[in-house]
Coordinates of C-alpha atoms and ligand atoms in Angstrom, one line a residue:
M119 CA -9.2 102.6 169.2
A120 CA -9.7 104.3 165.8
V121 CA -11.9 101.4 164.7
L122 CA -13.9 101.4 167.9
L123 CA -14.5 105.1 167.5
Q124 CA -15.6 104.6 163.9
R125 CA -18.1 101.9 165.0
H126 CA -19.3 104.3 167.7
H127 CA -19.8 107.0 165.1
A128 CA -21.6 104.7 162.8
A129 CA -24.0 103.6 165.6
V130 CA -24.7 107.2 166.6
A131 CA -25.3 108.1 163.0
C132 CA -27.8 105.2 162.5
L133 CA -29.6 106.2 165.6
L134 CA -29.9 109.8 164.4
L135 CA -31.0 108.7 161.0
Y136 CA -33.7 106.6 162.6
Y137 CA -35.0 109.7 164.3
L138 CA -34.7 111.8 161.2
T139 CA -36.6 109.5 159.0
G140 CA -38.9 108.4 161.8
G141 CA -41.2 111.4 161.8
L142 CA -42.6 113.6 159.1
S143 CA -42.4 116.7 161.4
A144 CA -40.3 119.8 160.8
P145 CA -36.5 119.4 161.4
D146 CA -35.6 119.4 165.0
P147 CA -32.9 121.9 165.9
R148 CA -31.6 119.6 168.6
Q149 CA -31.1 116.8 166.1
R150 CA -29.4 119.2 163.7
E151 CA -27.1 120.3 166.5
A152 CA -26.3 116.6 167.3
L153 CA -25.5 115.9 163.6
I154 CA -23.2 119.0 163.5
Q155 CA -21.5 117.8 166.7
L156 CA -21.1 114.3 165.3
E157 CA -19.3 115.6 162.2
A158 CA -17.1 117.9 164.2
S159 CA -16.1 115.0 166.4
M160 CA -15.1 112.9 163.4
Q161 CA -12.5 115.2 162.0
T162 CA -8.7 115.2 162.7
G163 CA -8.4 116.4 166.3
G164 CA -12.2 116.0 166.9
Q165 CA -11.7 113.7 169.9
M166 CA -8.9 115.9 171.5
V167 CA -9.8 117.1 174.9
L168 CA -8.5 120.6 175.4
T169 CA -7.3 122.0 178.7
D170 CA -8.7 125.4 179.9
V171 CA -5.6 127.2 178.6
E172 CA -5.8 125.4 175.3
Q173 CA -9.4 126.4 175.0
L174 CA -8.4 130.0 175.4
L175 CA -5.8 129.7 172.6
D176 CA -8.4 127.9 170.5
A177 CA -10.9 130.8 170.9
L178 CA -8.1 133.2 169.9
L179 CA -7.3 131.0 166.8
F180 CA -11.0 131.0 165.9
K181 CA -11.1 134.7 165.8
M182 CA -8.0 134.9 163.7
K183 CA -9.4 132.4 161.3
Q184 CA -12.6 134.5 160.8
E185 CA -10.5 137.5 160.1
E186 CA -8.3 135.6 157.7
I187 CA -11.2 134.3 155.8
A188 CA -12.8 137.7 155.5
R189 CA -9.7 139.0 153.7
A190 CA -10.1 139.9 150.0
D191 CA -7.3 137.5 148.9
F192 CA -7.6 134.2 150.6
P193 CA -4.1 132.7 150.5
P194 CA -5.0 129.0 150.2
A195 CA -7.0 129.7 147.1
M196 CA -4.0 131.4 145.4
H197 CA -0.8 129.9 144.0
F198 CA 1.7 129.7 146.8
F199 CA 4.2 131.9 144.9
K200 CA 1.7 134.7 144.9
A201 CA 0.4 133.9 148.4
R202 CA 3.7 133.7 150.2
D203 CA 4.0 137.4 151.1
L204 CA 0.4 137.4 152.3
I205 CA 1.0 134.3 154.4
R206 CA 4.0 135.9 156.0
T207 CA 1.9 138.7 157.4
S208 CA -0.8 136.4 158.7
P209 CA -1.1 136.2 162.5
I210 CA -2.0 132.5 162.2
F211 CA 1.2 131.8 160.3
N212 CA 3.1 133.7 162.9
L213 CA 1.6 131.4 165.6
L214 CA 2.2 128.3 163.5
Q215 CA 5.9 129.2 163.2
K216 CA 6.1 129.2 167.0
M217 CA 4.1 126.0 167.4
P218 CA 6.1 122.8 168.1
K219 CA 5.1 120.8 165.1
G220 CA 6.7 117.5 165.9
G221 CA 8.4 115.7 163.0
A222 CA 8.8 116.3 159.2
L223 CA 8.3 112.9 157.7
H224 CA 8.5 113.7 153.9
V225 CA 11.4 115.9 153.0
H226 CA 14.1 115.2 150.3
D227 CA 17.8 115.5 150.7
F228 CA 18.5 118.3 148.2
G229 CA 15.3 120.3 148.5
M230 CA 15.6 121.0 152.2
V231 CA 17.6 124.3 152.3
D232 CA 16.6 127.6 150.8
V233 CA 18.7 128.3 147.6
E234 CA 19.8 131.7 148.8
W235 CA 22.1 130.0 151.2
L236 CA 23.5 127.9 148.3
V237 CA 24.2 130.9 146.3
K238 CA 25.4 133.3 149.0
N239 CA 27.4 130.8 150.9
V240 CA 28.4 127.8 148.8
T241 CA 29.1 129.4 145.4
Y242 CA 31.3 132.0 147.1
R243 CA 33.7 129.2 148.3
P244 CA 37.0 128.8 146.5
H245 CA 37.6 126.3 143.7
C246 CA 34.0 126.6 142.5
Y247 CA 33.6 126.3 138.7
M248 CA 30.4 126.9 136.7
C249 CA 29.3 126.2 133.1
F250 CA 26.2 127.2 131.1
T251 CA 24.2 124.4 129.4
D252 CA 22.7 124.4 125.9
I253 CA 19.3 124.9 127.5
Q254 CA 20.1 127.9 129.7
S255 CA 20.8 126.0 132.9
V256 CA 24.0 125.9 134.9
R257 CA 26.3 123.2 136.3
F258 CA 28.9 123.4 139.1
I259 CA 32.0 121.5 140.3
F260 CA 34.6 122.1 142.9
S261 CA 38.0 121.0 141.8
S262 CA 41.7 121.6 142.7
R263 CA 42.6 121.4 139.0
W264 CA 40.8 122.8 135.9
P265 CA 38.0 120.3 135.4
K266 CA 37.3 118.3 132.2
A267 CA 34.5 119.8 130.1
L268 CA 31.0 118.5 130.4
P269 CA 29.0 117.6 127.3
H270 CA 26.4 120.2 126.3
C271 CA 27.9 122.8 128.6
S272 CA 30.2 125.8 127.9
P273 CA 33.8 125.6 129.0
W274 CA 34.1 125.9 132.8
T275 CA 34.8 129.3 134.4
L276 CA 36.1 129.8 137.9
L277 CA 33.3 131.7 139.6
E278 CA 35.8 133.7 141.7
N279 CA 37.3 135.1 138.4
L280 CA 34.0 135.7 136.9
R281 CA 32.8 137.7 139.9
A282 CA 36.0 139.6 140.2
K283 CA 35.4 141.0 136.7
M284 CA 32.0 142.3 137.6
V285 CA 31.1 145.6 139.3
N286 CA 27.8 144.2 140.6
T287 CA 27.2 140.4 141.1
T288 CA 23.5 140.7 142.1
D289 CA 22.2 139.8 138.6
L290 CA 24.5 136.8 138.3
D291 CA 23.6 135.6 141.8
N292 CA 19.9 135.9 141.0
S293 CA 20.2 134.0 137.8
I294 CA 22.1 131.2 139.6
M295 CA 19.3 131.2 142.2
G296 CA 16.7 131.1 139.5
N297 CA 18.2 127.9 138.2
M298 CA 18.0 126.1 141.5
T299 CA 14.4 126.7 142.5
L300 CA 11.0 126.6 141.0
F301 CA 10.0 129.8 142.9
T302 CA 9.6 132.8 140.6
D303 CA 8.3 136.4 140.8
Q304 CA 6.8 135.9 137.3
D305 CA 3.3 134.6 136.8
P306 CA 3.7 130.9 137.7
E307 CA 0.7 129.8 135.5
T308 CA 2.4 131.4 132.4
L309 CA 5.9 130.2 133.2
Y310 CA 4.7 126.6 134.0
P311 CA 1.7 125.9 131.8
S312 CA 1.7 122.1 132.3
Q313 CA 2.9 119.3 134.5
D314 CA 5.4 118.3 131.8
V315 CA 7.0 121.8 131.8
I316 CA 7.2 122.0 135.6
W317 CA 8.6 118.5 136.0
D318 CA 11.3 119.2 133.4
K319 CA 12.3 122.4 135.2
F320 CA 12.2 120.5 138.5
E321 CA 14.7 117.9 137.3
Q322 CA 16.9 120.7 135.9
T323 CA 17.0 122.4 139.2
F324 CA 18.4 119.2 140.8
L325 CA 21.0 118.9 138.1
A326 CA 22.0 122.6 138.7
L327 CA 22.6 122.2 142.4
W328 CA 24.0 118.6 142.2
G329 CA 27.7 119.6 141.8
L330 CA 27.4 122.0 144.8
V331 CA 25.7 119.7 147.3
T332 CA 27.7 116.5 146.5
Y333 CA 31.0 118.2 147.3
A334 CA 32.0 116.6 150.7
P335 CA 32.5 119.8 152.8
V336 CA 29.3 121.4 151.3
F337 CA 27.4 118.1 151.8
R338 CA 28.0 118.2 155.6
D339 CA 27.2 122.0 155.9
Y340 CA 24.2 121.7 153.6
Y341 CA 22.6 119.0 155.8
Y342 CA 23.5 120.9 159.0
Q343 CA 22.0 124.0 157.5
G344 CA 18.8 122.0 156.6
L345 CA 18.5 120.7 160.1
T346 CA 19.0 124.2 161.4
Q347 CA 16.2 125.6 159.2
F348 CA 13.7 122.9 160.4
Y349 CA 14.8 123.4 164.0
M350 CA 14.3 127.1 163.8
D351 CA 10.8 126.4 162.5
N352 CA 10.1 124.4 165.7
V353 CA 10.4 120.9 164.1
M354 CA 12.0 118.5 166.4
Y355 CA 12.5 115.4 164.3
L356 CA 13.2 114.6 160.6
E357 CA 12.8 111.7 158.3
L358 CA 14.9 112.5 155.2
R359 CA 14.6 110.8 151.9
A360 CA 18.1 110.6 150.6
L361 CA 19.7 109.3 147.4
L362 CA 23.0 108.6 149.1
P363 CA 24.9 109.7 146.0
E364 CA 28.6 109.4 145.4
I365 CA 30.2 112.4 147.3
Y366 CA 33.4 113.9 145.9
E367 CA 36.5 115.6 147.3
L368 CA 38.4 118.5 145.8
D369 CA 41.0 116.0 144.3
G370 CA 38.2 114.2 142.5
S371 CA 38.2 111.1 144.8
T372 CA 34.8 109.8 145.8
H373 CA 32.9 108.1 148.6
D374 CA 30.3 105.4 148.5
A375 CA 26.7 105.2 149.9
A376 CA 27.8 103.7 153.3
W377 CA 30.2 106.7 153.8
T378 CA 27.3 109.1 152.9
L379 CA 24.9 107.4 155.3
K380 CA 27.6 107.5 158.0
T381 CA 28.1 111.2 157.4
Y382 CA 24.4 111.8 157.8
Q383 CA 24.7 110.0 161.1
E384 CA 27.7 112.0 162.3
V385 CA 26.2 115.4 161.3
T386 CA 22.9 114.4 163.0
R387 CA 24.8 113.5 166.2
Q388 CA 26.7 116.8 166.0
F389 CA 23.4 118.7 165.5
T390 CA 21.6 117.0 168.4
A391 CA 24.7 117.6 170.6
D392 CA 24.5 121.3 169.7
H393 CA 20.7 121.4 170.1
P394 CA 19.7 119.0 172.9
D395 CA 16.0 119.7 172.4
F396 CA 16.2 118.4 168.9
F397 CA 15.2 114.7 168.9
G398 CA 17.1 113.5 165.8
A399 CA 16.7 112.4 162.2
R400 CA 16.5 109.1 160.2
I401 CA 17.2 108.4 156.6
I402 CA 15.0 106.8 154.0
F403 CA 17.2 105.6 151.2
T404 CA 15.8 106.5 147.8
I405 CA 16.5 105.6 144.2
H406 CA 15.2 107.2 141.0
R407 CA 12.3 105.2 139.6
G408 CA 13.8 105.5 136.1
V409 CA 16.1 102.5 136.7
N410 CA 15.3 99.0 135.3
A411 CA 14.5 95.8 137.3
S412 CA 18.0 94.5 137.5
V413 CA 19.4 97.8 138.8
M414 CA 16.5 97.9 141.3
A415 CA 17.4 94.4 142.5
S416 CA 21.0 95.4 143.3
V417 CA 19.9 98.6 144.9
V418 CA 17.5 96.7 147.2
E419 CA 20.3 94.4 148.1
E420 CA 22.4 97.4 149.0
A421 CA 19.5 98.9 151.0
M422 CA 19.2 95.6 153.0
K423 CA 22.9 95.8 153.8
L424 CA 22.7 99.4 154.9
Q425 CA 19.6 98.7 157.0
R426 CA 21.6 95.9 158.7
D427 CA 24.8 98.0 159.2
F428 CA 23.1 101.3 160.2
P429 CA 19.9 100.3 162.0
D430 CA 19.8 103.5 164.0
I431 CA 19.9 106.1 161.3
M432 CA 18.4 104.0 158.4
A433 CA 14.6 104.0 158.4
G434 CA 13.9 102.2 155.1
F435 CA 13.5 102.5 151.4
D436 CA 11.6 104.5 148.7
M437 CA 11.7 105.6 145.1
V438 CA 11.7 109.2 143.7
G439 CA 11.0 110.9 140.4
R440 CA 7.8 111.6 138.6
E441 CA 5.4 108.7 139.0
D442 CA 3.6 109.4 135.8
R443 CA 6.8 109.1 133.7
G444 CA 8.5 106.3 135.7
R445 CA 7.8 102.7 136.0
P446 CA 5.0 101.5 138.3
L447 CA 5.7 99.7 141.5
W448 CA 4.3 96.5 140.1
Y449 CA 7.1 96.5 137.5
F450 CA 9.6 96.2 140.4
R451 CA 7.7 93.6 142.4
D452 CA 10.4 91.0 142.3
A453 CA 13.1 93.3 143.5
L454 CA 10.9 94.7 146.2
S455 CA 9.9 91.2 147.4
L456 CA 13.6 90.3 148.1
P457 CA 13.5 91.4 151.7
V458 CA 10.4 89.5 152.7
E459 CA 11.5 86.4 150.8
R460 CA 14.8 86.4 152.8
G461 CA 13.1 87.3 156.1
V462 CA 15.0 90.6 156.2
T463 CA 13.4 93.8 157.5
L464 CA 13.5 96.7 155.1
P465 CA 10.5 99.1 155.8
F466 CA 9.1 100.8 152.7
F467 CA 7.9 104.4 152.5
F468 CA 6.6 104.5 149.0
H469 CA 5.5 107.7 147.1
A470 CA 2.2 106.6 145.6
G471 CA -0.8 108.2 144.0
E472 CA 1.0 111.5 143.3
T473 CA -1.0 111.6 140.1
D474 CA -4.3 112.7 138.6
L475 CA -4.2 110.2 135.8
E476 CA -6.9 107.9 137.0
G477 CA -6.9 104.3 135.8
S478 CA -3.3 104.3 134.5
E479 CA -0.7 101.7 135.4
V480 CA 0.8 104.3 137.7
D481 CA -2.5 104.9 139.4
Q482 CA -2.3 101.4 140.7
N483 CA 0.7 102.3 142.8
L484 CA -1.5 103.1 145.9
L485 CA -2.9 99.5 146.1
D486 CA 0.5 98.0 145.1
A487 CA 2.3 100.1 147.8
L488 CA -0.1 98.6 150.4
L489 CA 0.3 95.1 149.0
L490 CA 4.0 95.5 149.4
N491 CA 3.4 96.4 153.1
T492 CA 4.4 100.1 152.9
S493 CA 4.7 101.8 156.3
R494 CA 3.4 105.1 155.0
I495 CA 2.3 106.6 151.7
G496 CA 4.1 109.6 150.2
H497 CA 1.4 112.0 149.0
G498 CA -1.5 109.6 148.3
F499 CA -3.1 112.4 146.4
A500 CA -5.3 109.9 144.4
L501 CA -6.5 108.0 147.5
L502 CA -10.1 109.3 147.4
R503 CA -10.5 107.5 144.1
H504 CA -9.4 104.2 145.6
P505 CA -11.9 103.2 148.2
V506 CA -10.2 99.8 148.9
A507 CA -6.8 101.4 149.3
K508 CA -8.3 104.1 151.5
D509 CA -9.9 101.4 153.7
I510 CA -6.7 99.5 154.1
S511 CA -4.7 102.6 154.8
R512 CA -7.1 103.5 157.6
K513 CA -7.4 100.1 159.1
R514 CA -3.7 99.4 159.1
G515 CA -2.8 102.9 160.2
V516 CA -0.7 103.5 157.0
A517 CA -0.5 107.3 157.2
L518 CA -0.5 109.6 154.2
E519 CA 2.3 112.2 154.0
V520 CA 0.4 115.2 152.7
C521 CA 2.5 118.0 151.1
P522 CA 0.0 120.7 150.2
I523 CA 2.4 123.3 148.6
S524 CA 4.2 120.6 146.6
N525 CA 0.9 119.3 145.2
Q526 CA -0.2 122.8 144.2
V527 CA 3.2 123.9 142.6
M528 CA 3.4 120.6 140.7
K529 CA -0.1 121.3 139.4
L530 CA -2.2 118.5 140.9
V531 CA -4.6 121.1 142.5
K532 CA -5.1 124.8 142.1
D533 CA -7.2 125.9 145.0
L534 CA -6.0 124.2 148.2
R535 CA -9.5 124.2 149.6
N536 CA -10.1 121.4 147.0
H537 CA -7.2 119.2 148.1
P538 CA -8.3 115.6 148.7
A539 CA -6.7 115.7 152.2
A540 CA -9.5 118.2 153.2
A541 CA -12.0 115.3 152.8
L542 CA -9.6 112.8 154.5
M543 CA -9.1 115.1 157.5
S544 CA -12.8 115.6 157.9
E545 CA -12.9 111.9 158.9
N546 CA -9.6 111.7 160.7
H547 CA -7.9 109.6 158.1
P548 CA -4.3 109.0 159.3
V549 CA -2.3 111.9 157.8
V550 CA 0.8 113.9 158.5
I551 CA 1.7 117.2 157.0
S552 CA 5.1 117.7 155.3
S553 CA 6.9 120.0 152.9
D554 CA 8.6 117.7 150.3
D555 CA 11.2 120.1 148.8
P556 CA 10.7 123.5 150.6
G557 CA 13.8 125.0 148.9
M558 CA 12.3 124.3 145.5
F559 CA 9.0 125.9 146.3
G560 CA 10.3 129.0 148.1
S561 CA 9.0 127.9 151.5
S562 CA 11.0 126.6 154.4
G563 CA 10.5 124.2 157.3
L564 CA 6.9 123.0 157.9
S565 CA 5.0 126.2 158.8
Y566 CA 3.9 127.2 155.3
D567 CA 2.4 123.7 154.7
F568 CA 0.8 123.7 158.1
Y569 CA -0.8 127.0 157.3
E570 CA -2.2 125.7 154.0
A571 CA -3.5 122.6 155.8
F572 CA -5.0 124.4 158.7
V573 CA -6.5 127.3 157.0
G574 CA -7.1 125.8 153.5
F575 CA -8.2 122.2 154.2
G576 CA -9.8 122.9 157.5
G577 CA -11.5 126.2 156.8
I578 CA -13.3 127.6 159.9
R579 CA -13.8 124.1 161.3
S580 CA -10.3 122.9 162.1
N581 CA -9.1 124.0 165.5
L582 CA -6.3 123.7 168.0
G583 CA -7.2 120.1 168.5
T584 CA -6.5 119.5 164.8
L585 CA -3.1 121.1 165.1
K586 CA -2.4 119.0 168.2
E587 CA -3.4 115.8 166.6
L588 CA -1.3 116.5 163.4
A589 CA 1.8 117.2 165.5
I590 CA 1.3 114.0 167.5
N591 CA 0.6 112.0 164.3
S592 CA 4.0 113.1 163.0
L593 CA 5.7 111.2 165.9
R594 CA 3.2 108.3 166.2
Y595 CA 3.5 107.5 162.5
S596 CA 7.3 108.0 162.4
S597 CA 9.7 105.1 162.0
L598 CA 10.8 105.5 165.6
T599 CA 10.4 102.5 168.0
P600 CA 7.4 102.7 170.3
K601 CA 9.8 103.5 173.2
Q602 CA 11.5 106.3 171.3
Q603 CA 8.0 107.6 170.3
E604 CA 7.0 107.8 174.0
K605 CA 10.2 109.8 174.7
A606 CA 9.6 112.1 171.7
V607 CA 6.0 112.8 172.7
V608 CA 7.0 113.7 176.2
L609 CA 9.6 116.1 174.9
W610 CA 7.0 117.5 172.4
Q611 CA 4.3 117.8 175.1
R612 CA 6.6 119.9 177.3
R613 CA 7.3 122.3 174.5
W614 CA 3.6 122.3 173.5
D615 CA 2.5 123.3 177.0
T616 CA 4.9 126.2 177.0
F617 CA 3.7 127.3 173.6
V618 CA 0.1 127.2 174.7
S619 CA 0.6 129.1 177.9
E620 CA 2.8 131.7 176.2
N621 CA 0.3 132.4 173.4
A622 CA -3.2 131.9 175.0
F623 CA -3.4 135.4 176.6
Ligands
NAG891 C1 28.8 129.4 155.2 O1 28.3 128.3 156.0 C2 29.2 127.8 156.9 C3 28.7 126.6 157.5 O2 27.3 126.8 157.9 C4 29.6 128.9 157.9 O3 30.6 128.4 158.8 C5 30.2 130.1 157.1 O4 30.5 131.1 158.0 C6 29.3 130.5 156.1 N1 29.9 131.5 155.3 C7 29.3 132.6 154.8 C8 30.1 133.5 154.0 O5 28.1 132.9 155.1
NAG892 C1 23.4 145.8 141.9 O1 22.4 145.5 140.9 C2 21.1 145.3 141.5 C3 20.1 144.8 140.4 O2 20.6 145.1 139.1 C4 20.6 146.6 142.1 O3 19.3 146.5 142.6 C5 21.6 147.0 143.2 O4 21.3 148.2 143.7 C6 23.0 147.0 142.7 N1 24.0 147.2 143.8 C7 24.9 148.1 143.8 C8 25.8 148.1 145.0 O5 25.1 148.9 142.9
NAG893 C1 19.9 130.3 134.6 O1 21.2 130.7 134.4 C2 21.4 131.2 133.1 C3 22.8 131.6 132.9 O2 23.2 132.5 133.9 C4 20.5 132.4 132.8 O3 20.6 132.8 131.4 C5 19.0 132.0 133.0 O4 18.2 133.1 132.9 C6 18.9 131.4 134.4 N1 17.5 130.9 134.6 C7 16.7 131.4 135.5 C8 15.3 130.8 135.5 O5 17.0 132.2 136.3
NAG894 C1 19.6 98.0 133.2 O1 20.2 99.3 133.3 C2 21.6 99.2 133.4 C3 22.2 100.6 133.7 O2 21.6 101.6 132.9 C4 22.2 98.6 132.1 O3 23.6 98.5 132.2 C5 21.6 97.2 131.9 O4 22.0 96.7 130.7 C6 20.1 97.3 132.0 N1 19.5 95.9 132.0 C7 18.6 95.6 131.1 C8 18.1 94.1 131.3 O5 18.1 96.3 130.3
NAG895 C1 5.5 94.9 157.2 O1 6.4 95.9 157.5 C2 6.6 96.1 158.9 C3 7.5 97.3 159.1 O2 8.7 97.1 158.3 C4 7.3 94.8 159.4 O3 7.4 94.9 160.8 C5 6.3 93.6 159.1 O4 7.0 92.4 159.5 C6 6.0 93.6 157.6 N1 5.0 92.5 157.4 C7 5.1 91.7 156.3 C8 4.1 90.7 156.2 O5 6.1 91.8 155.6
ZN896 ZN1 8.5 113.5 147.7

């Protein structure tokens, strides 16, 4: 269908061009109008047929957009940390929060919940110990006994005792929070002057919250809380990239990856039982790309086993960590070829092209991901500079998971109007919008990223059809079976119709 439309567009464009170059007369306004219409029809959502009620809402949205763009501070042009308060007061944002957005397909296990919950809820639980590292970060552990000291960290203190000695714990709580997120009230450009600085801090934040979220009772609650936050933001389905780390109990005993995956499955079932209009969640097993080839081979073996044992919850496999510092996909080609050599299914969902280092080894990840038969591409920020990869991605329907706020905070782009996905969406390249690690960026759910995509990428031109197609994309490009997708789309459509009729007048 997409290919047919593309051919159709090409034919129309040729025809128009023929007329344009045919005569030497003054430009014809009707031809101009036809060209404008042609471009508009090519964008994401450009082929959507809107109902009468949808058209009313679309007209309302158009008015809101014009007012938004006339504002002195245009949020998508600003750093998200400074724009967040502005966005919160935006009527468009308000509408996007209510909009059924479908699925979130690119979210990481320990970045899905806002860190305030971690501090206010988790660090107030009993048996929580904290130490201060050499580089002004913090580490945590829950333990029934006094835990053994960590290298490069102060002796452990029981948080309960520490807080009991204080008159006012606000400053302590804020400093803990500051260690678990990138979000800051300071000037982000000064605090994070380079990609190296922000990636270092990013890795520190994960280490800081690690001991909290890998404690078994917290692990369950954290995931349930994460599902709640996405659900409250009108997201009905989630594909979570998860490290499946060792999870520990108060007595120090630990659980393996299969236990962790099973726990995800149980909590998901519990959540959908409590919220029947939530469709569900699936897990993409991830490993840090810092490992070597032999470790990768054994992890891929494990992934194949998990895929076989938990086919319902397990969606596939991916790697995490900064692409520019890690090993390229090609280095792992033997390990990543194991499934296809054995005739075993292990779908891949590779992060690729989250870089602006053109021409490096890592910059080849986009093509290599496609060679390795990836089902989607995480970020694909560099796709515009790879015409062949772009072509394959479009023809095979390998969607890009675009995470606008993440790309801005991690310093790939400053002004979101200049994000490459703006160009990709102007020709309806397969994309979905996601939020990567909302807890790290001070956002939550999907609405902030939808706002940036809708107002920033699309400018005045993107419309209700764009939003509708993006939401449908998030189910169509999910790892759900075609039958499940049908079911999910029906459920989504019902909620969409309600949303439209409740907001069109
Ligand atoms: C912490 O979260 C748990 C699980 O969501 C909840 O049951 C509990 O009431 C919360 N406690 C506080 C102090 O907020
Ligand atoms: C605690 O300290 C914070 C920041 O220092 C302050 O804003 C707050 O009012 C204090 N709370 C109380 C109860 O004194
Ligand atoms: C992290 O915690 C330490 C110790 O409480 C504190 O000195 C430091 O300022 C915190 N960092 C941030 C960014 O809040
Ligand atoms: C790969 O890494 C593992 C774990 O760090 C290590 O034990 C092993 O020796 C490494 N293998 C090679 C070939 O370097
Ligand atoms: C590519 O991946 C899909 C999804 O996992 C799978 O169905 C298909 O068989 C794979 N094709 C090849 C050639 O490996
Ligand atoms: Zn990611």
